[in-house]
Coordinates of C-alpha atoms and ligand atoms in Angstrom, one line a residue:
M1 CA 9.4 28.1 -37.8
K2 CA 13.4 28.1 -36.7
I3 CA 13.8 27.6 -33.2
L4 CA 16.8 27.0 -30.9
Y5 CA 16.0 25.7 -27.6
A6 CA 18.5 27.1 -24.8
T7 CA 18.7 24.8 -21.7
S8 CA 21.2 24.0 -19.1
E9 CA 20.4 20.3 -19.0
A10 CA 18.2 17.6 -21.2
V11 CA 18.0 13.8 -21.3
P12 CA 19.4 11.6 -21.9
F13 CA 22.7 14.1 -21.9
C14 CA 22.5 15.7 -18.6
K15 CA 20.0 15.7 -15.6
T16 CA 19.3 16.4 -12.6
G17 CA 15.6 17.9 -12.6
G18 CA 12.2 17.5 -14.5
L19 CA 13.7 20.6 -16.5
A20 CA 16.0 18.1 -18.0
D21 CA 12.9 15.7 -18.9
V22 CA 11.0 18.7 -20.8
A23 CA 13.8 20.0 -22.4
G24 CA 14.5 16.5 -23.6
S25 CA 11.2 15.5 -25.2
L26 CA 9.5 18.8 -26.5
P27 CA 12.1 19.6 -28.8
P28 CA 11.6 16.4 -30.5
A29 CA 7.8 16.9 -30.4
L30 CA 8.0 20.5 -31.8
A31 CA 10.2 19.0 -34.9
E32 CA 7.3 16.3 -35.2
Q33 CA 5.3 19.0 -35.8
G34 CA 7.1 20.4 -38.5
A35 CA 9.5 22.6 -36.9
E36 CA 13.1 23.6 -37.6
V37 CA 14.6 22.7 -33.9
A38 CA 17.8 22.6 -32.5
V39 CA 18.7 22.4 -29.1
V40 CA 22.0 24.1 -27.1
L41 CA 23.8 22.6 -23.7
P42 CA 26.8 22.9 -22.5
M43 CA 29.4 20.5 -23.0
Y44 CA 29.8 18.5 -19.4
Q45 CA 31.9 16.6 -18.6
R46 CA 29.5 13.7 -18.4
V47 CA 28.3 14.8 -21.4
K48 CA 31.7 14.2 -23.1
E49 CA 32.2 11.1 -21.5
R50 CA 29.1 9.2 -22.6
F51 CA 28.7 10.9 -25.9
G52 CA 31.7 12.1 -26.6
S53 CA 32.4 9.5 -29.2
Q54 CA 28.7 10.3 -31.3
L55 CA 29.6 14.0 -31.2
K56 CA 30.6 16.0 -34.4
F57 CA 33.1 18.9 -34.1
E58 CA 31.9 21.8 -35.5
C59 CA 34.2 24.7 -35.1
Y60 CA 35.3 27.1 -32.7
D61 CA 35.4 31.0 -31.9
F62 CA 35.9 33.2 -28.9
V63 CA 33.7 34.8 -27.0
D64 CA 33.7 38.0 -24.7
L65 CA 32.0 37.8 -21.6
A66 CA 33.0 41.5 -19.5
W67 CA 37.1 41.6 -19.8
R68 CA 37.2 37.6 -20.4
H69 CA 38.5 36.6 -24.2
S70 CA 37.1 32.9 -23.8
Y71 CA 37.4 30.3 -26.1
C72 CA 34.2 28.2 -26.9
G73 CA 33.7 24.8 -29.1
L74 CA 30.7 23.7 -31.3
F75 CA 30.1 20.1 -31.0
S76 CA 26.8 18.5 -32.7
L77 CA 24.6 15.4 -32.9
E78 CA 21.6 14.7 -34.6
K79 CA 19.0 12.6 -32.9
D80 CA 14.8 12.7 -33.2
G81 CA 14.7 15.4 -35.9
V82 CA 16.8 17.9 -33.6
T83 CA 20.2 19.4 -33.8
W84 CA 21.8 19.2 -30.4
Y85 CA 24.6 21.6 -30.4
F86 CA 27.0 21.4 -27.0
L87 CA 28.8 24.7 -26.1
D88 CA 32.9 23.6 -25.1
N89 CA 35.0 25.6 -22.6
E90 CA 37.0 23.1 -20.2
Q91 CA 37.5 25.5 -17.4
Y92 CA 33.3 26.2 -16.9
F93 CA 31.7 22.8 -17.7
N94 CA 34.6 20.3 -17.1
R95 CA 33.4 19.3 -13.8
P96 CA 31.5 16.6 -12.5
D97 CA 28.4 18.1 -11.5
L98 CA 25.9 20.2 -13.4
Y99 CA 25.4 22.8 -10.8
G100 CA 26.6 24.0 -7.0
Y101 CA 30.0 25.6 -8.1
I102 CA 30.9 29.3 -6.5
D103 CA 31.3 30.5 -9.6
D104 CA 27.8 29.3 -11.2
G105 CA 27.1 32.8 -12.2
E106 CA 30.2 33.3 -14.3
R107 CA 30.0 29.6 -15.9
F108 CA 26.0 30.6 -17.2
G109 CA 26.8 34.0 -18.2
F110 CA 29.3 32.7 -20.3
F111 CA 27.0 30.2 -21.5
S112 CA 24.2 32.6 -22.3
R113 CA 26.7 34.9 -24.0
A114 CA 28.1 32.4 -26.2
I115 CA 24.6 31.2 -27.2
V116 CA 24.2 35.0 -28.9
R117 CA 27.6 35.1 -30.0
M118 CA 27.7 31.5 -31.6
L119 CA 24.4 32.0 -33.4
P120 CA 26.9 32.9 -37.0
H121 CA 27.8 29.1 -36.3
F122 CA 24.5 27.7 -36.2
Q123 CA 22.4 25.7 -39.0
F124 CA 19.7 28.4 -38.8
W125 CA 19.4 32.1 -37.8
P126 CA 16.6 31.6 -35.5
E127 CA 13.2 32.9 -35.7
V128 CA 12.5 32.6 -31.8
I129 CA 15.3 31.5 -28.9
H130 CA 13.3 29.5 -26.2
C131 CA 15.2 30.3 -22.5
N132 CA 14.2 28.1 -19.5
D133 CA 15.2 29.2 -15.9
W134 CA 17.9 31.2 -14.8
Q135 CA 20.4 29.9 -16.6
T136 CA 19.3 30.9 -20.0
A137 CA 17.8 34.2 -18.4
L138 CA 20.8 36.5 -19.8
V139 CA 20.0 35.4 -23.4
P140 CA 16.8 37.6 -24.0
I141 CA 18.4 40.6 -22.1
Y142 CA 22.0 40.3 -24.6
L143 CA 19.7 39.8 -27.8
K144 CA 18.6 43.4 -26.3
D145 CA 21.8 44.6 -25.5
D146 CA 23.7 43.8 -28.7
G147 CA 20.6 44.3 -30.9
V148 CA 21.2 48.3 -30.5
R149 CA 24.2 47.6 -32.4
E150 CA 23.6 44.8 -34.8
D151 CA 20.3 44.8 -36.6
R152 CA 20.1 40.9 -37.0
F153 CA 19.8 40.3 -33.1
R154 CA 16.7 42.8 -33.3
S155 CA 15.1 39.7 -35.4
I156 CA 15.4 36.8 -32.8
K157 CA 11.8 36.4 -30.6
T158 CA 12.7 35.3 -27.5
T159 CA 10.4 33.2 -24.9
L160 CA 11.0 32.1 -21.5
T161 CA 9.8 29.2 -19.5
I162 CA 9.8 29.3 -15.7
H163 CA 9.6 25.8 -14.4
N164 CA 10.4 27.0 -10.9
I165 CA 10.6 30.5 -9.6
E166 CA 12.3 29.7 -6.5
Y167 CA 15.9 30.0 -8.3
Q168 CA 16.1 33.3 -10.0
G169 CA 20.2 33.1 -10.2
R170 CA 20.7 36.3 -7.9
F171 CA 23.9 37.7 -7.7
G172 CA 25.9 40.5 -5.9
M173 CA 25.5 44.3 -8.0
Q174 CA 29.1 44.2 -8.9
T175 CA 28.4 41.1 -11.2
L176 CA 26.4 43.2 -13.7
G177 CA 29.0 44.9 -15.2
D178 CA 32.4 42.6 -14.1
L179 CA 30.6 39.6 -14.5
F180 CA 28.2 40.1 -17.4
G181 CA 29.4 42.7 -19.2
L182 CA 26.4 44.7 -18.6
D183 CA 26.2 48.5 -18.9
Q184 CA 24.9 50.3 -15.2
G185 CA 21.6 51.2 -17.1
W186 CA 20.4 48.0 -16.9
A187 CA 20.3 48.6 -13.1
A188 CA 19.5 52.1 -13.1
D189 CA 16.3 51.7 -14.8
G190 CA 15.5 48.5 -12.3
T191 CA 15.4 45.9 -15.4
I192 CA 17.5 43.7 -13.6
L193 CA 17.8 44.9 -10.4
M194 CA 16.1 43.4 -7.1
D195 CA 16.2 44.2 -3.5
G196 CA 20.0 45.1 -4.6
D197 CA 20.7 42.6 -6.2
V198 CA 21.0 41.3 -9.9
N199 CA 18.1 39.1 -10.6
L200 CA 18.7 37.0 -14.1
M201 CA 15.4 35.7 -13.6
K202 CA 13.2 39.0 -13.3
G203 CA 15.5 40.7 -16.4
A204 CA 14.4 38.0 -18.5
I205 CA 10.7 38.2 -17.6
L206 CA 10.7 41.8 -18.5
C207 CA 12.6 41.2 -21.9
A208 CA 11.2 38.3 -23.3
D209 CA 8.2 38.5 -25.7
A210 CA 6.5 36.0 -24.1
I211 CA 7.0 34.1 -20.4
N212 CA 4.9 30.6 -19.9
A213 CA 5.0 28.8 -16.7
V214 CA 4.8 24.8 -17.2
S215 CA 1.2 24.8 -16.1
P216 CA -2.3 27.4 -16.1
T217 CA -2.4 27.1 -12.4
Y218 CA 1.3 27.9 -11.8
A219 CA 1.0 30.7 -14.2
N220 CA -1.7 32.1 -12.6
E221 CA 0.0 31.1 -8.5
L222 CA 3.4 33.3 -10.2
K223 CA 0.9 36.0 -9.7
M224 CA 0.9 35.7 -5.8
S225 CA 3.0 36.1 -3.1
Y226 CA 2.9 32.5 -2.1
F227 CA 4.3 31.3 -4.8
A228 CA 6.3 34.0 -6.4
H229 CA 9.2 34.1 -4.2
R230 CA 9.2 38.3 -4.5
L231 CA 8.6 38.5 -8.2
E232 CA 4.8 38.5 -7.8
N233 CA 4.8 42.0 -9.0
I234 CA 6.6 41.7 -12.3
M235 CA 4.7 38.8 -12.5
R236 CA 1.5 41.0 -12.8
R237 CA 2.9 43.3 -15.1
C238 CA 3.9 40.9 -17.2
E239 CA 0.7 39.5 -17.1
Y240 CA -0.2 40.3 -21.1
K241 CA 2.6 38.0 -22.0
L242 CA 2.4 35.7 -19.9
S243 CA 0.3 31.7 -20.2
G244 CA 0.6 28.3 -18.7
V245 CA 1.5 25.0 -20.7
L246 CA 1.2 22.1 -19.3
N247 CA 4.4 19.7 -19.5
G248 CA 3.7 15.9 -21.1
I249 CA 5.6 12.7 -20.3
D250 CA 7.1 11.1 -22.8
M251 CA 4.5 8.0 -23.5
K252 CA 6.7 5.9 -25.1
L253 CA 9.6 5.9 -22.1
Y254 CA 7.1 5.5 -20.2
D255 CA 4.6 2.4 -21.4
P256 CA 3.5 -0.4 -18.8
A257 CA 2.9 -2.5 -22.1
T258 CA 6.5 -2.4 -23.1
D259 CA 8.7 -1.1 -20.1
Q260 CA 12.0 -3.4 -20.0
R261 CA 12.4 -2.0 -16.5
I262 CA 9.7 -3.4 -14.2
T263 CA 9.1 -6.7 -13.6
A264 CA 5.9 -7.4 -15.5
N265 CA 4.4 -5.6 -18.4
Y266 CA 0.5 -4.7 -18.1
S267 CA -1.9 -2.7 -20.3
V268 CA -5.0 -0.9 -19.3
D269 CA -7.0 -3.9 -20.7
D270 CA -4.9 -6.6 -19.0
L271 CA -3.7 -5.5 -15.6
E272 CA -2.8 -8.9 -14.3
G273 CA 1.2 -7.9 -14.8
K274 CA 0.7 -5.4 -12.5
N275 CA -0.2 -7.8 -9.5
V276 CA 3.3 -9.6 -10.3
D277 CA 4.9 -6.2 -10.1
K278 CA 3.2 -5.3 -7.0
A279 CA 4.2 -8.8 -5.4
A280 CA 7.9 -8.1 -6.6
L281 CA 8.2 -4.5 -5.0
Q282 CA 7.0 -5.6 -1.6
R283 CA 9.5 -8.8 -1.6
M284 CA 12.4 -5.6 -2.8
M285 CA 11.3 -3.5 0.0
G286 CA 10.8 -6.0 3.2
L287 CA 7.0 -5.6 3.2
R288 CA 4.6 -8.3 4.0
E289 CA 3.0 -9.9 0.7
E290 CA -0.3 -9.1 1.2
P291 CA -1.7 -8.4 -2.3
H292 CA -5.1 -7.0 -1.3
V293 CA -3.9 -4.1 1.3
P294 CA -2.4 -1.0 -0.9
I295 CA 0.5 0.6 -1.0
V296 CA 0.8 4.1 -1.2
A297 CA 3.9 5.5 -2.1
I298 CA 6.2 8.7 -2.2
V299 CA 9.0 9.4 -4.9
S300 CA 10.3 12.7 -4.3
R301 CA 13.1 14.9 -3.4
L302 CA 12.9 15.3 0.3
V303 CA 12.6 18.8 0.7
S304 CA 10.1 20.8 2.5
H305 CA 8.1 22.4 -0.9
K306 CA 7.0 18.1 -1.1
G307 CA 4.3 19.3 1.6
L308 CA 6.1 16.5 3.7
D309 CA 5.5 18.1 6.8
L310 CA 2.0 17.3 5.9
I311 CA 3.4 13.8 6.7
C312 CA 5.5 13.8 9.4
E313 CA 2.2 15.3 11.4
V314 CA 0.2 12.4 10.7
L315 CA 2.2 9.1 9.8
H316 CA 1.3 7.5 12.7
D317 CA -2.5 8.1 12.2
M318 CA -2.1 6.9 8.1
M319 CA -0.3 3.8 9.7
E320 CA -3.3 2.9 11.5
L321 CA -5.1 2.2 8.2
P322 CA -4.9 -0.8 6.6
M323 CA -1.9 0.0 4.0
Q324 CA 1.4 -0.2 3.1
L325 CA 4.0 2.8 3.0
V326 CA 7.0 3.2 0.6
I327 CA 9.1 6.0 0.5
L328 CA 12.1 6.9 -2.3
G329 CA 14.0 9.7 -2.1
K330 CA 16.6 11.9 -0.6
G331 CA 16.9 15.7 1.0
D332 CA 17.1 17.4 3.7
R333 CA 18.3 15.5 7.2
K334 CA 15.1 16.4 9.3
Y335 CA 13.0 14.0 6.4
E336 CA 15.3 11.7 6.0
E337 CA 15.7 11.0 9.3
F338 CA 12.3 10.8 10.9
F339 CA 11.3 8.7 7.7
H340 CA 14.1 6.8 8.8
W341 CA 12.9 6.4 12.6
A342 CA 9.4 5.9 11.5
A343 CA 10.0 2.6 9.0
Q344 CA 11.7 1.1 12.1
Q345 CA 8.6 1.4 13.7
Y346 CA 6.7 -0.3 11.3
H347 CA 8.7 -3.3 10.4
G348 CA 7.0 -5.0 7.2
R349 CA 4.4 -2.2 6.7
M350 CA 7.0 0.7 5.8
A351 CA 9.8 0.9 4.2
V352 CA 12.2 4.1 3.3
R353 CA 14.9 4.1 0.6
L354 CA 17.2 7.6 1.1
D355 CA 18.1 7.6 -2.2
Y356 CA 17.7 8.9 -6.2
N357 CA 16.9 5.7 -7.8
E358 CA 15.6 5.4 -10.8
E359 CA 14.8 1.6 -11.4
L360 CA 13.2 1.7 -8.2
S361 CA 11.6 4.4 -8.8
M362 CA 10.2 2.4 -11.8
A363 CA 9.5 -0.6 -9.3
I364 CA 7.6 1.8 -7.4
Y365 CA 5.3 3.6 -9.9
S366 CA 4.1 0.1 -11.4
G367 CA 3.7 -1.8 -8.2
A368 CA 1.9 0.4 -6.0
D369 CA -1.3 1.3 -5.7
L370 CA -1.6 5.1 -4.6
F371 CA 1.0 7.7 -5.1
L372 CA 0.8 10.9 -2.8
M373 CA 2.0 14.3 -3.5
P374 CA 0.8 16.9 -0.9
S375 CA 3.2 19.5 -2.4
K376 CA 2.6 23.5 -0.8
S377 CA 3.8 24.3 -4.2
E378 CA 4.0 22.3 -7.8
P379 CA 5.1 24.0 -10.7
C380 CA 3.7 21.1 -13.2
G381 CA 5.1 17.6 -11.4
L382 CA 6.0 14.9 -13.5
S383 CA 5.7 11.9 -11.0
Q384 CA 1.8 12.2 -11.0
M385 CA 1.9 11.6 -14.5
I386 CA 4.0 9.1 -14.6
A387 CA 2.4 7.4 -11.6
M388 CA -1.0 7.6 -13.5
R389 CA 0.6 6.0 -16.9
Y390 CA 1.7 2.9 -14.6
G391 CA -2.1 2.8 -12.8
T392 CA -1.0 4.2 -9.5
V393 CA -3.8 6.6 -8.5
P394 CA -2.7 9.8 -7.3
I395 CA -3.6 11.9 -4.1
V396 CA -2.6 15.7 -4.5
R397 CA -2.7 18.6 -3.1
E398 CA -4.6 20.8 -5.5
T399 CA -1.7 23.4 -6.8
G400 CA -0.1 23.9 -9.9
G401 CA 0.2 21.3 -12.1
L402 CA -1.2 18.8 -9.8
K403 CA -4.4 20.3 -9.8
D404 CA -4.2 20.5 -13.5
T405 CA -3.2 16.9 -13.9
V406 CA -5.8 15.3 -11.6
Q407 CA -9.6 15.8 -11.5
P408 CA -10.9 14.1 -8.1
Y409 CA -12.6 11.1 -7.4
E410 CA -16.7 11.7 -7.8
A411 CA -18.2 8.5 -6.4
W412 CA -22.0 9.7 -7.5
R413 CA -21.3 9.9 -10.6
D414 CA -17.9 7.4 -10.9
A415 CA -15.7 10.3 -12.1
G416 CA -12.4 11.4 -11.9
N417 CA -8.7 10.2 -12.2
G418 CA -7.7 11.0 -8.9
F419 CA -7.8 11.8 -5.0
T420 CA -7.2 16.0 -3.7
F421 CA -7.5 18.2 -1.0
A422 CA -7.0 21.8 -1.4
N423 CA -6.2 23.0 2.0
Y424 CA -2.6 22.5 3.3
S425 CA -3.9 20.6 6.6
S426 CA -2.7 17.3 7.3
S427 CA -5.6 16.1 8.7
D428 CA -7.3 17.0 5.5
M429 CA -5.0 15.2 3.4
L430 CA -5.6 12.1 5.8
H431 CA -9.1 12.5 4.9
V432 CA -8.7 11.9 1.6
I433 CA -5.9 9.0 1.8
R434 CA -8.9 7.2 4.0
E435 CA -11.0 7.4 1.6
A436 CA -9.0 6.2 -0.9
V437 CA -7.6 3.2 0.9
Y438 CA -11.3 2.4 1.7
L439 CA -12.2 2.6 -1.7
Y440 CA -9.2 0.1 -2.7
K441 CA -10.5 -2.1 -0.2
D442 CA -14.5 -2.1 0.2
Y443 CA -15.0 -0.9 -3.2
P444 CA -12.3 -3.1 -6.0
D445 CA -14.6 -2.7 -8.5
A446 CA -14.7 1.0 -8.3
F447 CA -11.5 1.6 -7.8
S448 CA -10.1 -0.3 -10.7
R449 CA -12.3 1.8 -12.7
L450 CA -10.6 5.0 -10.9
R451 CA -7.3 3.2 -11.9
K452 CA -8.1 2.8 -15.2
R453 CA -9.1 6.2 -16.3
A454 CA -6.2 7.3 -14.5
M455 CA -3.9 5.2 -17.4
K456 CA -6.2 6.5 -20.0
C457 CA -5.4 10.2 -19.6
D458 CA -3.4 11.8 -22.2
F459 CA -0.1 13.6 -21.0
S460 CA 1.6 13.4 -24.3
W461 CA 3.8 16.1 -25.5
A462 CA 2.1 16.4 -28.8
R463 CA -0.4 18.7 -27.1
S464 CA 2.2 20.8 -25.3
A465 CA 3.9 21.5 -28.2
K466 CA 1.2 22.6 -30.5
D467 CA 0.4 25.3 -27.5
Y468 CA 4.4 26.3 -27.8
L469 CA 4.1 26.3 -31.3
R470 CA 1.3 28.8 -31.2
I471 CA 3.1 31.2 -28.7
Y472 CA 6.3 31.4 -31.3
A473 CA 3.2 32.2 -34.0
N474 CA 2.3 34.9 -31.8
I475 CA 5.6 36.5 -31.0
T476 CA 6.8 36.4 -34.6
G477 CA 3.5 37.2 -36.1
Q478 CA 3.9 33.9 -38.2
P479 CA 0.9 31.6 -38.9
W480 CA 1.0 28.4 -37.2
P481 CA -0.3 26.1 -38.5
S482 CA -1.3 27.5 -41.3
V483 CA -4.9 27.2 -41.5
E484 CA -6.6 25.3 -44.6
P485 CA -9.8 27.2 -45.6
E486 CA -12.3 24.3 -44.6
K487 CA -10.7 23.5 -41.1
V488 CA -11.1 27.6 -40.4
E489 CA -14.0 26.4 -38.2
E490 CA -12.1 23.4 -36.7
A491 CA -8.8 25.5 -35.6
A492 CA -11.1 28.2 -34.2
S493 CA -12.5 25.7 -31.7
V494 CA -9.4 24.5 -30.6
V495 CA -7.6 27.8 -30.8
E496 CA -10.7 28.6 -27.7
E497 CA -9.1 26.2 -25.6
A498 CA -5.8 27.1 -25.3
T499 CA -4.8 29.8 -22.6
P500 CA -1.3 30.3 -24.0
V501 CA -2.6 32.5 -26.9
V502 CA -5.2 34.8 -25.0
E503 CA -2.5 37.1 -23.5
E504 CA -0.3 36.5 -26.5
A505 CA -2.6 37.8 -28.9
A506 CA -3.3 40.8 -27.0
P507 CA -1.2 43.2 -28.7
V508 CA -1.8 41.3 -32.3
A509 CA -5.3 42.3 -31.8
E510 CA -4.8 45.7 -32.4
E511 CA -3.8 45.1 -36.0
A512 CA -6.6 42.9 -36.8
A513 CA -9.0 45.2 -35.6
P514 CA -10.7 45.3 -38.9
V515 CA -11.8 42.0 -39.0
V516 CA -12.1 41.4 -35.1
E517 CA -14.4 44.4 -35.9
E518 CA -16.7 42.4 -38.1
A519 CA -16.7 38.9 -36.5
V520 CA -16.4 39.9 -32.7
P521 CA -17.7 43.1 -31.3
V522 CA -16.8 42.9 -28.0
A523 CA -13.1 42.8 -29.4
E524 CA -13.7 46.2 -30.9
E525 CA -13.6 47.4 -27.0
A526 CA -10.6 45.2 -25.7
A527 CA -8.1 46.5 -28.9
P528 CA -7.7 49.7 -27.3
V529 CA -7.7 48.8 -23.6
V530 CA -4.7 46.8 -24.5
E531 CA -3.2 49.7 -26.6
E532 CA -3.4 51.6 -23.9
A533 CA -1.2 50.1 -21.3
A534 CA 0.1 47.2 -20.9
P535 CA 0.0 46.7 -17.3
V536 CA -4.2 47.6 -17.4
A537 CA -4.0 44.0 -19.5
E538 CA -5.1 42.6 -16.0
E539 CA -8.6 44.0 -16.6
A540 CA -9.1 43.6 -20.4
A541 CA -7.3 39.5 -20.6
P542 CA -11.4 38.4 -19.9
V543 CA -12.3 40.4 -22.9
V544 CA -9.3 39.6 -25.4
E545 CA -10.4 36.4 -24.7
E546 CA -13.3 36.7 -26.8
A547 CA -11.2 37.8 -29.8
V548 CA -8.7 34.9 -30.0
P549 CA -9.8 32.8 -32.2
V550 CA -10.7 35.4 -34.4
V551 CA -7.0 37.0 -34.3
E552 CA -5.7 32.6 -35.0
E553 CA -7.6 33.6 -38.3
A554 CA -6.9 37.4 -38.7
A555 CA -3.3 36.5 -38.5
P556 CA -2.2 35.6 -42.2
V557 CA -4.2 38.6 -43.2
V558 CA -1.9 41.2 -41.2
E559 CA 1.1 41.9 -43.7
E560 CA 3.7 43.1 -41.2
P561 CA 3.1 41.4 -37.8
V562 CA 6.4 41.6 -36.8
P563 CA 7.0 45.4 -36.1
A564 CA 3.4 45.3 -35.1
A565 CA 3.7 42.4 -32.6
E566 CA 7.5 43.5 -31.6
E567 CA 6.4 47.4 -31.0
K568 CA 3.4 47.5 -28.8
P569 CA 3.9 45.0 -26.1
M570 CA 7.4 45.9 -25.5
K571 CA 7.2 49.3 -26.2
K572 CA 8.5 50.3 -22.8
A573 CA 11.0 47.9 -21.9
A574 CA 12.3 48.3 -25.5
K575 CA 12.4 52.3 -25.4
K576 CA 14.2 51.7 -21.9
T577 CA 16.4 49.1 -23.1
E578 CA 17.2 50.6 -25.8
K579 CA 17.7 54.0 -24.1
K580 CA 20.4 52.2 -21.5
S581 CA 22.0 50.0 -24.2
V582 CA 22.8 52.8 -26.7
K583 CA 24.0 54.9 -23.6
K584 CA 26.8 51.8 -23.3
A585 CA 27.6 51.7 -27.2
K586 CA 27.8 55.9 -26.7
K587 CA 30.2 55.7 -23.6
D588 CA 32.2 52.9 -25.3
E589 CA 32.5 54.6 -28.7
K590 CA 33.1 58.5 -28.1
P591 CA 32.8 59.6 -24.5
A592 CA 33.9 62.7 -25.0
E593 CA 31.4 63.8 -27.2
K594 CA 28.2 65.9 -26.1
P595 CA 26.4 62.3 -24.9
E596 CA 22.8 62.9 -24.5
K597 CA 22.2 64.4 -27.7
K598 CA 23.8 61.6 -29.5
A599 CA 22.5 59.2 -27.8
A600 CA 18.8 60.6 -28.3
V601 CA 19.9 61.4 -31.8
K602 CA 20.9 57.4 -32.2
K603 CA 17.7 56.8 -30.1
T604 CA 15.2 58.1 -32.5
A605 CA 17.5 56.5 -35.2
A606 CA 17.4 52.8 -33.9
K607 CA 13.4 53.1 -33.2
K608 CA 13.2 54.4 -36.9
E609 CA 14.9 51.5 -38.0
T610 CA 13.0 48.9 -35.9
K611 CA 10.2 49.9 -37.5
K612 CA 10.7 50.0 -40.5
K613 CA 13.3 46.9 -40.5
G614 CA 10.1 44.4 -40.0
P615 CA 10.7 42.2 -43.3
A616 CA 13.9 43.8 -44.2
A617 CA 15.3 42.3 -40.6
K618 CA 13.6 39.2 -41.9
E619 CA 15.4 39.2 -45.1
K620 CA 19.1 39.5 -43.2
K621 CA 18.7 37.3 -40.5
E622 CA 18.3 34.3 -43.5
K623 CA 22.1 35.0 -44.3
P624 CA 24.1 33.8 -41.4
A625 CA 22.4 30.6 -41.9
E626 CA 24.0 30.4 -45.2
Ligands
GLC701 C1 10.8 21.8 -12.2 C2 9.1 21.6 -11.2 C3 8.5 20.8 -11.7 C4 8.6 20.6 -13.1 C5 9.5 20.4 -14.0 C6 9.8 20.7 -14.9 O1 11.3 20.8 -11.7 O2 10.0 21.8 -10.2 O3 7.0 21.0 -10.8 O4 7.5 19.7 -13.3 O5 10.2 21.4 -13.3 O6 9.2 21.5 -15.9

């Protein structure tokens, strides 16, 4: 399986947020599972400065973006079994920051266009391009646009990961042709149009072969208006190809037993070092050195969706509890000012650093006892996983990835790995903080067992990488992993647990009908429902779920899965896209000649080709790699 992972940031090269952590860890984890993986990033100034000497210059070419004709250099670096590509254009990327410029739309328009046009220069022709957030959302759109004229682009499947739906890449309508070089048809049929603007995220959600959120709960939440920032209807419409894959963390980088960034190392079997780290943190932050008072910590961007209003509301009640409070982060001024002011009221018991400081964050993860994350929404959240790894027990609101990673403490059966509350309510939050603080103070043994359960959680990337490989397998029609006969039973039970495959499998289920029929009678009914109309998949989902394990097994039997997978779910979108793109082609080439008739002929021809092309296209796509 050949995967090209397209991202606007990745650790260790460039980072502003969680996307970089994911993009730094997932590709190597995919490679470890046996996939061929390359990552493509912009060549920012900081990449050139820090990694310039290690980069190999591959070649350069010119990329057309609307009327622009710009230089694009290609650099590469081999690391962790992955080829990391960097696309160079100094005008767009040789700047101190990654984002926040007035021409961000043009910069990432160029980046996405360059990814597609530079494909012949990469080491392989990808089977899947995995895009992330709005910055690479144009890739599936460009592939469809170019695919009408160039067969080879049609062989590539796309998947889009939504890390945060709040940032959608919205630009004025005039950018469609002038900036992104797309035909009006893309707006006319609504694919890329939202509330009168160009909306890149919406376009990618409709055009990608699969979409996923960074946790199963967030995938569900995206269908609700409270979370989806006006894209809920689109998400519901695309439910048939939507899944949730929980992020992981780098378990080697975040390991209290070996981490060189913390004062003393420790492990789940010997927690002595954690006490040393706690004392060090108290000294560092000017807190009283009280070993038996629990430290509650917050490491967060200080922005409203992190649920900080709840803390502001009951801070004084919190400080009446026998606890200390540490806050690290920067962001909105109102929170910065409030926390700064509050810390002065509780000298020695509350400390605040309005900063982004990796070293201090590690001292907090290792030295604190409880980690507070009352987010209003949280697509996945990585810090609660890091905190758990360091034995700092999380207190979270049940939303997104927080709900999927933290199971509430249950005293009666000594279970759970943290504390949770459901409603966005400060009194509910205060209630569980109180519960946590008193468990620490009054029942140290129970708290210690809880802490150890949190530390033992497996948040490694291997699990998520397998889920992504299943998604790739579903959209390409390739079996993955190749199932050995004696392992069939085992594989089936694993697949059953995997939410991601469920919706993806739906279109394939139809092809696999004869096999499904035999094994799971329910699937017989499921297939026609899915076939009838993709949007109805909402109701069909539970039924199709039953069919999943069998579909996975059946996959190798299906002889020509590629055209089938492409044709069914994308039928409508593809039709639309072709129509519109053919219109553009027609316009570009011979605007005078009976446009409608010609477009219709071309459309049928292109369609026939898509249907027939499966294996042929596959052969063709290998060529550029040579
Ligand atoms: C975004 C989300 C965060 C998630 C990260 C990585 O930053 O806000 O919750 O963990 O992406 O997917």
